[in-house]
Amino acid sequence: DQEALSGEIVSSEANAYDATVETALPTYTSVVTNVNSNIAGFWQAVPSLYSKTTKSYPLILFIHGIGELGTEIGRMNCCGLPRHLRYNTFPPNFNVGGANYSFIVMAPQFKVRPSAADVQSAIDYMKARYRIDPSRIYVTGLSMGGGSTWDWSAVYGQNAAAIVPVCGGTAPTDALCKSIASKNLPIWGIYSYKDAVVPASWGTTFFNTIDKYNTSYAGVTKLTIYSDADHNTTWGRAFDPVSRVDGYNIYEWMLLYKRGSTATPPPTTTTPPPTSPTTGNTAPIATAGPDQTIPASWNWFPTLNANASKDPDGYVAKFAWSVVSGPSAVTLATPNTGATQVTGWKTGTYVFRVAVTDNKGAVSYDDVAITISATATSATTGSSSSTGGTTTVAGAPIAKAGDDQSYPKSWNWFPTLNANYSTDPDGWITKFAWSQVSGPNTVSLATPNTGATKVTGWTVGTYVFRVAVTDNSGKTSYDDVAITITNN
């Protein structure tokens, strides 16, 4: 009985955590009840000794992905933190800074994507029924839930000790970042360069902009971008208690912080990075992109893009673009982000440099030359080649249909086909055309002539889809992607 478990709330710091160390796994149960109009049930984990103690406990509020929306609460255990609780791989105790902590966890199931108020309502529900330490409330989520973590933080972030958005499915805006920055939050964001659903550049923009608006808390914000994980495996790794970055898993990292200055490591306003790798640290690999030549008559100018940069033993923490040379003074719109627009071009050759800093302060550089020509250039011609479902014509765009994927039908969630990572080395992309190559003849493509299209009518089986990508010179390349829906 939840009311019986609630007991007396202990507010004294001296009694907040007694010497009892949890060794048994937490009690993990589902609760079917209307928390609010958007929550008809949730999973909860409660420390096994909860009823025998009087201390308060840290709370983790976990927000699921789009595939778990609805009222079939069993689907919640497929992914993220609930999966580790379901399969008994979530530790009963975490020792951080010489102190022992055990979490209360709530994983509500939302019917539709939650508002910030929906998430706060769930937190208030748990605070009313359990001895929750109000200075140690943590919010995290994956994909849609990572996006909702950002959304909630912009409104209620002052109520949290820290947040961990993973593959956060909300695009950054200046207003959103400014609001989050005002909440004085430690933040650990986790993304991946190979994520075909949520671009890693969103994470870079979030952190650069938040740090810009709150420089005093830049020392307690942390961005990890995996180089070798897709959308699903990113959150699989992030929520695994054995997965650590800089010595901490996300749960241990959360416990480094509490709401209030006494236990939060003092933020710093200056962190001068070294100009070379520190001992034992490999410098990042800076990639400013290929050199390009663009006729002025096209009236189209490229975006500088270093988001393909990576760090082999950590993650990229900062970008800084600068102009090395050129015929005119150009303006870089966002020089401290991975990708920036440039205005003020004239004919001639420009050289831009990007400085890429990793999480341990090592810096690497790369230059890119952009030539704006006074006359049009002729298209490159050549023969076509085809290997493994990809066909490219010399001088044509590079078609990218995304990684092959597999999903259980029981998740009731299906991917969006996405070819927006296709590129053209000597021009720009003008057209996309999606088609089905093989698989059950049950699906419909909502917008087949766009870079990304939703697909409906899925059933169990393996589907192969092809995207045709055409550039401004009329050349076309193709790429295939396989999507498997399994019967479980």
Tab-separated table of N, CA and C in Angstrom, residues 18-140:
chain	number	residue	atom	x	y	z
A	18	ASP	N	20.665	7.333	6.418
A	18	ASP	CA	21.252	6.617	7.540
A	18	ASP	C	22.248	5.586	7.016
A	19	ALA	N	22.733	4.726	7.875
A	19	ALA	CA	23.821	3.817	7.509
A	19	ALA	C	23.343	2.539	6.840
A	20	THR	N	22.053	2.387	6.663
A	20	THR	CA	21.547	1.163	6.038
A	20	THR	C	21.968	1.099	4.574
A	21	VAL	N	22.616	0.015	4.191
A	21	VAL	CA	23.058	-0.169	2.811
A	21	VAL	C	22.208	-1.254	2.170
A	22	GLU	N	21.567	-0.924	1.065
A	22	GLU	CA	20.731	-1.890	0.357
A	22	GLU	C	21.605	-2.938	-0.340
A	23	THR	N	21.276	-4.194	-0.123
A	23	THR	CA	21.966	-5.285	-0.817
A	23	THR	C	21.003	-6.112	-1.664
A	24	ALA	N	19.706	-6.061	-1.346
A	24	ALA	CA	18.704	-6.780	-2.140
A	24	ALA	C	18.204	-5.881	-3.260
A	25	LEU	N	17.779	-6.499	-4.353
A	25	LEU	CA	17.274	-5.735	-5.488
A	25	LEU	C	16.028	-4.947	-5.094
A	26	PRO	N	15.781	-3.812	-5.720
A	26	PRO	CA	14.572	-3.040	-5.410
A	26	PRO	C	13.309	-3.796	-5.799
A	27	THR	N	12.215	-3.456	-5.149
A	27	THR	CA	10.914	-4.040	-5.482
A	27	THR	C	10.349	-3.302	-6.685
A	28	TYR	N	10.150	-4.043	-7.779
A	28	TYR	CA	9.743	-3.424	-9.045
A	28	TYR	C	8.343	-3.899	-9.394
A	29	THR	N	7.392	-2.978	-9.434
A	29	THR	CA	5.992	-3.337	-9.664
A	29	THR	C	5.327	-2.333	-10.592
A	30	SER	N	4.251	-2.783	-11.219
A	30	SER	CA	3.435	-1.884	-12.033
A	30	SER	C	2.240	-1.422	-11.214
A	31	VAL	N	1.819	-0.195	-11.461
A	31	VAL	CA	0.670	0.392	-10.780
A	31	VAL	C	-0.270	0.928	-11.848
A	32	VAL	N	-1.502	0.448	-11.860
A	32	VAL	CA	-2.495	0.923	-12.818
A	32	VAL	C	-3.411	1.895	-12.092
A	33	THR	N	-3.240	3.169	-12.381
A	33	THR	CA	-4.038	4.214	-11.755
A	33	THR	C	-3.935	5.470	-12.600
A	34	ASN	N	-4.924	6.328	-12.504
A	34	ASN	CA	-4.923	7.571	-13.274
A	34	ASN	C	-4.177	8.653	-12.491
A	35	VAL	N	-2.899	8.789	-12.790
A	35	VAL	CA	-2.106	9.843	-12.160
A	35	VAL	C	-2.584	11.206	-12.653
A	36	ASN	N	-2.820	11.306	-13.947
A	36	ASN	CA	-3.448	12.473	-14.563
A	36	ASN	C	-4.097	11.998	-15.853
A	37	SER	N	-4.638	12.884	-16.641
A	37	SER	CA	-5.377	12.465	-17.835
A	37	SER	C	-4.488	11.812	-18.883
A	38	ASN	N	-3.183	11.978	-18.769
A	38	ASN	CA	-2.252	11.406	-19.748
A	38	ASN	C	-1.477	10.220	-19.208
A	39	ILE	N	-1.706	9.841	-17.960
A	39	ILE	CA	-1.018	8.697	-17.350
A	39	ILE	C	-2.051	7.791	-16.703
A	40	ALA	N	-2.165	6.556	-17.212
A	40	ALA	CA	-3.096	5.579	-16.636
A	40	ALA	C	-2.365	4.490	-15.873
A	41	GLY	N	-1.045	4.577	-15.808
A	41	GLY	CA	-0.272	3.579	-15.090
A	41	GLY	C	1.206	3.895	-15.142
A	42	PHE	N	1.968	3.216	-14.278
A	42	PHE	CA	3.413	3.439	-14.253
A	42	PHE	C	4.095	2.236	-13.611
A	43	TRP	N	5.384	2.139	-13.838
A	43	TRP	CA	6.237	1.190	-13.131
A	43	TRP	C	6.994	1.957	-12.058
A	44	GLN	N	7.202	1.289	-10.930
A	44	GLN	CA	7.954	1.919	-9.855
A	44	GLN	C	8.950	0.923	-9.270
A	45	ALA	N	10.074	1.436	-8.839
A	45	ALA	CA	11.069	0.642	-8.115
A	45	ALA	C	11.286	1.298	-6.763
A	46	VAL	N	11.179	0.496	-5.712
A	46	VAL	CA	11.313	1.001	-4.348
A	46	VAL	C	12.386	0.178	-3.642
A	47	PRO	N	13.327	0.803	-2.948
A	47	PRO	CA	14.355	0.045	-2.230
A	47	PRO	C	13.740	-0.993	-1.305
A	48	SER	N	14.380	-2.138	-1.211
A	48	SER	CA	13.786	-3.267	-0.483
A	48	SER	C	13.589	-2.971	0.999
A	49	LEU	N	14.410	-2.106	1.581
A	49	LEU	CA	14.306	-1.790	3.003
A	49	LEU	C	13.506	-0.520	3.278
A	50	TYR	N	12.810	-0.035	2.276
A	50	TYR	CA	12.115	1.250	2.417
A	50	TYR	C	11.212	1.282	3.647
A	51	SER	N	10.428	0.252	3.862
A	51	SER	CA	9.441	0.257	4.952
A	51	SER	C	10.091	0.203	6.333
A	52	LYS	N	11.403	-0.107	6.384
A	52	LYS	CA	12.095	-0.221	7.664
A	52	LYS	C	12.958	0.998	7.982
A	53	THR	N	12.985	1.942	7.074
A	53	THR	CA	13.825	3.121	7.291
A	53	THR	C	12.963	4.362	7.449
A	54	THR	N	13.610	5.433	7.872
A	54	THR	CA	12.921	6.725	7.960
A	54	THR	C	13.591	7.777	7.086
A	55	LYS	N	14.607	7.381	6.370
A	55	LYS	CA	15.349	8.345	5.558
A	55	LYS	C	14.605	8.666	4.265
A	56	SER	N	15.027	9.740	3.625
A	56	SER	CA	14.490	10.124	2.324
A	56	SER	C	15.391	9.576	1.224
A	57	TYR	N	14.822	9.421	0.026
A	57	TYR	CA	15.522	8.763	-1.078
A	57	TYR	C	15.547	9.655	-2.318
A	58	PRO	N	16.599	9.536	-3.120
A	58	PRO	CA	16.604	10.227	-4.416
A	58	PRO	C	15.590	9.598	-5.360
A	59	LEU	N	15.015	10.417	-6.229
A	59	LEU	CA	14.015	9.956	-7.199
A	59	LEU	C	14.552	10.127	-8.615
A	60	ILE	N	14.395	9.074	-9.431
A	60	ILE	CA	14.610	9.185	-10.875
A	60	ILE	C	13.256	9.088	-11.552
A	61	LEU	N	12.916	10.083	-12.344
A	61	LEU	CA	11.719	10.048	-13.184
A	61	LEU	C	12.183	9.738	-14.602
A	62	PHE	N	11.798	8.560	-15.111
A	62	PHE	CA	12.214	8.118	-16.448
A	62	PHE	C	11.071	8.323	-17.438
A	63	ILE	N	11.383	8.930	-18.600
A	63	ILE	CA	10.380	9.176	-19.639
A	63	ILE	C	10.698	8.299	-20.846
A	64	HIS	N	9.744	7.474	-21.252
A	64	HIS	CA	9.953	6.480	-22.304
A	64	HIS	C	9.944	7.102	-23.696
A	65	GLY	N	10.169	6.256	-24.709
A	65	GLY	CA	10.166	6.685	-26.100
A	65	GLY	C	8.787	6.591	-26.730
A	66	ILE	N	8.702	6.994	-27.992
A	66	ILE	CA	7.411	7.049	-28.684
A	66	ILE	C	6.777	5.669	-28.834
A	67	GLY	N	7.604	4.627	-28.893
A	67	GLY	CA	7.066	3.282	-29.083
A	67	GLY	C	6.308	2.733	-27.901
A	68	GLU	N	6.454	3.379	-26.739
A	68	GLU	CA	5.781	2.886	-25.534
A	68	GLU	C	4.551	3.713	-25.167
A	69	LEU	N	4.177	4.667	-26.002
A	69	LEU	CA	2.954	5.424	-25.749
A	69	LEU	C	1.751	4.494	-25.724
A	70	GLY	N	0.785	4.777	-24.860
A	70	GLY	CA	-0.436	3.974	-24.825
A	70	GLY	C	-0.803	3.578	-23.416
A	71	THR	N	-1.449	2.428	-23.299
A	71	THR	CA	-1.892	1.936	-21.988
A	71	THR	C	-1.503	0.486	-21.750
A	72	GLU	N	-0.758	-0.125	-22.676
A	72	GLU	CA	-0.272	-1.496	-22.478
A	72	GLU	C	1.034	-1.415	-21.699
A	73	ILE	N	0.929	-1.469	-20.392
A	73	ILE	CA	2.053	-1.110	-19.539
A	73	ILE	C	3.216	-2.087	-19.649
A	74	GLY	N	2.960	-3.317	-20.092
A	74	GLY	CA	4.034	-4.291	-20.243
A	74	GLY	C	5.075	-3.882	-21.258
A	75	ARG	N	4.691	-3.044	-22.227
A	75	ARG	CA	5.634	-2.620	-23.262
A	75	ARG	C	6.714	-1.695	-22.719
A	76	MET	N	6.510	-1.179	-21.523
A	76	MET	CA	7.474	-0.240	-20.951
A	76	MET	C	8.833	-0.873	-20.672
A	77	ASN	N	8.873	-2.193	-20.515
A	77	ASN	CA	10.106	-2.855	-20.087
A	77	ASN	C	11.044	-3.213	-21.225
A	78	CYS	N	10.780	-2.694	-22.412
A	78	CYS	CA	11.615	-3.033	-23.563
A	78	CYS	C	12.950	-2.317	-23.549
A	79	CYS	N	12.994	-1.132	-22.931
A	79	CYS	CA	14.113	-0.231	-23.218
A	79	CYS	C	14.504	0.598	-22.000
A	80	GLY	N	15.749	1.060	-22.031
A	80	GLY	CA	16.198	2.031	-21.058
A	80	GLY	C	16.226	1.510	-19.638
A	81	LEU	N	15.982	2.392	-18.692
A	81	LEU	CA	16.035	2.050	-17.276
A	81	LEU	C	15.038	0.962	-16.895
A	82	PRO	N	13.767	0.997	-17.359
A	82	PRO	CA	12.842	-0.083	-16.998
A	82	PRO	C	13.348	-1.470	-17.385
A	83	ARG	N	14.044	-1.584	-18.492
A	83	ARG	CA	14.573	-2.890	-18.904
A	83	ARG	C	15.559	-3.433	-17.862
A	84	HIS	N	16.401	-2.579	-17.332
A	84	HIS	CA	17.373	-3.037	-16.331
A	84	HIS	C	16.688	-3.384	-15.015
A	85	LEU	N	15.627	-2.671	-14.677
A	85	LEU	CA	14.867	-3.037	-13.480
A	85	LEU	C	14.142	-4.361	-13.683
A	86	ARG	N	13.555	-4.545	-14.858
A	86	ARG	CA	12.807	-5.778	-15.154
A	86	ARG	C	13.707	-7.002	-15.113
A	87	TYR	N	14.934	-6.875	-15.613
A	87	TYR	CA	15.827	-8.032	-15.708
A	87	TYR	C	16.901	-8.037	-14.620
A	88	ASN	N	16.639	-7.302	-13.540
A	88	ASN	CA	17.454	-7.367	-12.322
A	88	ASN	C	18.915	-6.999	-12.549
A	89	THR	N	19.149	-6.022	-13.413
A	89	THR	CA	20.519	-5.560	-13.650
A	89	THR	C	20.719	-4.118	-13.180
A	90	PHE	N	19.762	-3.611	-12.405
A	90	PHE	CA	19.896	-2.273	-11.824
A	90	PHE	C	20.353	-2.437	-10.380
A	91	PRO	N	21.527	-1.913	-10.015
A	91	PRO	CA	22.077	-2.147	-8.676
A	91	PRO	C	21.182	-1.598	-7.572
A	92	PRO	N	21.159	-2.271	-6.424
A	92	PRO	CA	20.362	-1.776	-5.298
A	92	PRO	C	21.004	-0.598	-4.584
A	93	ASN	N	22.306	-0.387	-4.806
A	93	ASN	CA	23.026	0.649	-4.074
A	93	ASN	C	24.103	1.258	-4.966
A	94	PHE	N	24.290	2.568	-4.827
A	94	PHE	CA	25.357	3.274	-5.533
A	94	PHE	C	26.195	4.019	-4.500
A	95	ASN	N	27.503	3.815	-4.540
A	95	ASN	CA	28.403	4.515	-3.631
A	95	ASN	C	29.093	5.636	-4.393
A	96	VAL	N	28.800	6.860	-4.011
A	96	VAL	CA	29.362	8.041	-4.666
A	96	VAL	C	29.888	8.988	-3.595
A	97	GLY	N	31.135	9.356	-3.698
A	97	GLY	CA	31.725	10.270	-2.731
A	97	GLY	C	31.757	9.713	-1.327
A	98	GLY	N	31.826	8.379	-1.208
A	98	GLY	CA	31.868	7.743	0.095
A	98	GLY	C	30.520	7.542	0.748
A	99	ALA	N	29.444	7.962	0.108
A	99	ALA	CA	28.087	7.793	0.641
A	99	ALA	C	27.327	6.773	-0.194
A	100	ASN	N	26.369	6.094	0.440
A	100	ASN	CA	25.554	5.085	-0.232
A	100	ASN	C	24.168	5.636	-0.514
A	101	TYR	N	23.683	5.371	-1.732
A	101	TYR	CA	22.378	5.862	-2.159
A	101	TYR	C	21.611	4.737	-2.846
A	102	SER	N	20.303	4.705	-2.622
A	102	SER	CA	19.399	3.816	-3.356
A	102	SER	C	18.266	4.667	-3.907
A	103	PHE	N	17.934	4.417	-5.165
A	103	PHE	CA	16.937	5.242	-5.841
A	103	PHE	C	15.521	4.697	-5.682
A	104	ILE	N	14.559	5.604	-5.611
A	104	ILE	CA	13.181	5.311	-5.987
A	104	ILE	C	13.057	5.719	-7.451
A	105	VAL	N	12.445	4.859	-8.253
A	105	VAL	CA	12.312	5.130	-9.682
A	105	VAL	C	10.839	5.118	-10.056
A	106	MET	N	10.414	6.081	-10.845
A	106	MET	CA	9.080	6.083	-11.436
A	106	MET	C	9.220	6.173	-12.946
A	107	ALA	N	8.534	5.261	-13.649
A	107	ALA	CA	8.507	5.278	-15.111
A	107	ALA	C	7.055	5.310	-15.556
A	108	PRO	N	6.461	6.500	-15.683
A	108	PRO	CA	5.051	6.587	-16.090
A	108	PRO	C	4.882	6.251	-17.565
A	109	GLN	N	3.730	5.676	-17.901
A	109	GLN	CA	3.406	5.436	-19.312
A	109	GLN	C	2.427	6.514	-19.768
A	110	PHE	N	2.851	7.288	-20.750
A	110	PHE	CA	2.029	8.377	-21.268
A	110	PHE	C	1.212	7.902	-22.464
A	111	LYS	N	0.005	8.436	-22.586
A	111	LYS	CA	-0.861	8.076	-23.718
A	111	LYS	C	-0.433	8.810	-24.989
A	112	VAL	N	-0.057	10.066	-24.842
A	112	VAL	CA	0.477	10.872	-25.942
A	112	VAL	C	1.730	11.560	-25.411
A	113	ARG	N	2.488	12.168	-26.308
A	113	ARG	CA	3.714	12.826	-25.858
A	113	ARG	C	3.394	13.783	-24.717
A	114	PRO	N	4.130	13.682	-23.605
A	114	PRO	CA	3.757	14.465	-22.425
A	114	PRO	C	4.140	15.930	-22.532
A	115	SER	N	3.337	16.752	-21.906
A	115	SER	CA	3.689	18.151	-21.711
A	115	SER	C	4.596	18.249	-20.489
A	116	ALA	N	5.189	19.404	-20.297
A	116	ALA	CA	5.995	19.625	-19.101
A	116	ALA	C	5.149	19.445	-17.844
A	117	ALA	N	3.897	19.882	-17.898
A	117	ALA	CA	3.004	19.747	-16.742
A	117	ALA	C	2.685	18.286	-16.450
A	118	ASP	N	2.553	17.453	-17.491
A	118	ASP	CA	2.309	16.021	-17.286
A	118	ASP	C	3.458	15.389	-16.506
A	119	VAL	N	4.686	15.735	-16.877
A	119	VAL	CA	5.862	15.173	-16.208
A	119	VAL	C	5.935	15.664	-14.766
A	120	GLN	N	5.704	16.941	-14.552
A	120	GLN	CA	5.753	17.480	-13.197
A	120	GLN	C	4.670	16.863	-12.327
A	121	SER	N	3.511	16.591	-12.910
A	121	SER	CA	2.428	15.945	-12.171
A	121	SER	C	2.857	14.577	-11.658
A	122	ALA	N	3.613	13.829	-12.470
A	122	ALA	CA	4.099	12.513	-12.044
A	122	ALA	C	5.081	12.650	-10.882
A	123	ILE	N	5.957	13.637	-10.949
A	123	ILE	CA	6.899	13.865	-9.851
A	123	ILE	C	6.147	14.225	-8.574
A	124	ASP	N	5.172	15.105	-8.679
A	124	ASP	CA	4.388	15.503	-7.510
A	124	ASP	C	3.646	14.307	-6.917
A	125	TYR	N	3.173	13.417	-7.776
A	125	TYR	CA	2.472	12.212	-7.324
A	125	TYR	C	3.384	11.376	-6.431
A	126	MET	N	4.631	11.177	-6.869
A	126	MET	CA	5.561	10.369	-6.079
A	126	MET	C	5.972	11.088	-4.799
A	127	LYS	N	6.149	12.382	-4.851
A	127	LYS	CA	6.531	13.132	-3.655
A	127	LYS	C	5.454	13.057	-2.585
A	128	ALA	N	4.199	12.949	-3.003
A	128	ALA	CA	3.094	12.885	-2.051
A	128	ALA	C	2.961	11.508	-1.408
A	129	ARG	N	3.596	10.496	-1.982
A	129	ARG	CA	3.390	9.120	-1.525
A	129	ARG	C	4.640	8.442	-0.984
A	130	TYR	N	5.799	9.020	-1.243
A	130	TYR	CA	7.046	8.419	-0.787
A	130	TYR	C	7.934	9.478	-0.149
A	131	ARG	N	8.891	9.018	0.622
A	131	ARG	CA	9.858	9.914	1.242
A	131	ARG	C	10.924	10.257	0.198
A	132	ILE	N	10.644	11.265	-0.579
A	132	ILE	CA	11.541	11.708	-1.644
A	132	ILE	C	12.385	12.870	-1.132
A	133	ASP	N	13.689	12.790	-1.332
A	133	ASP	CA	14.563	13.915	-1.012
A	133	ASP	C	14.360	14.987	-2.087
A	134	PRO	N	13.756	16.121	-1.754
A	134	PRO	CA	13.448	17.126	-2.786
A	134	PRO	C	14.689	17.749	-3.418
A	135	SER	N	15.839	17.576	-2.791
A	135	SER	CA	17.069	18.125	-3.371
A	135	SER	C	17.748	17.138	-4.317
A	136	ARG	N	17.183	15.924	-4.432
A	136	ARG	CA	17.782	14.896	-5.297
A	136	ARG	C	16.715	14.274	-6.208
A	137	ILE	N	16.124	15.110	-7.032
A	137	ILE	CA	15.173	14.650	-8.047
A	137	ILE	C	15.864	14.752	-9.404
A	138	TYR	N	15.877	13.625	-10.137
A	138	TYR	CA	16.582	13.547	-11.420
A	138	TYR	C	15.601	13.119	-12.505
A	139	VAL	N	15.706	13.735	-13.666
A	139	VAL	CA	14.815	13.418	-14.783
A	139	VAL	C	15.664	12.983	-15.969
A	140	THR	N	15.253	11.873	-16.596
A	140	THR	CA	15.961	11.349	-17.757
A	140	THR	C	14.951	10.699	-18.689
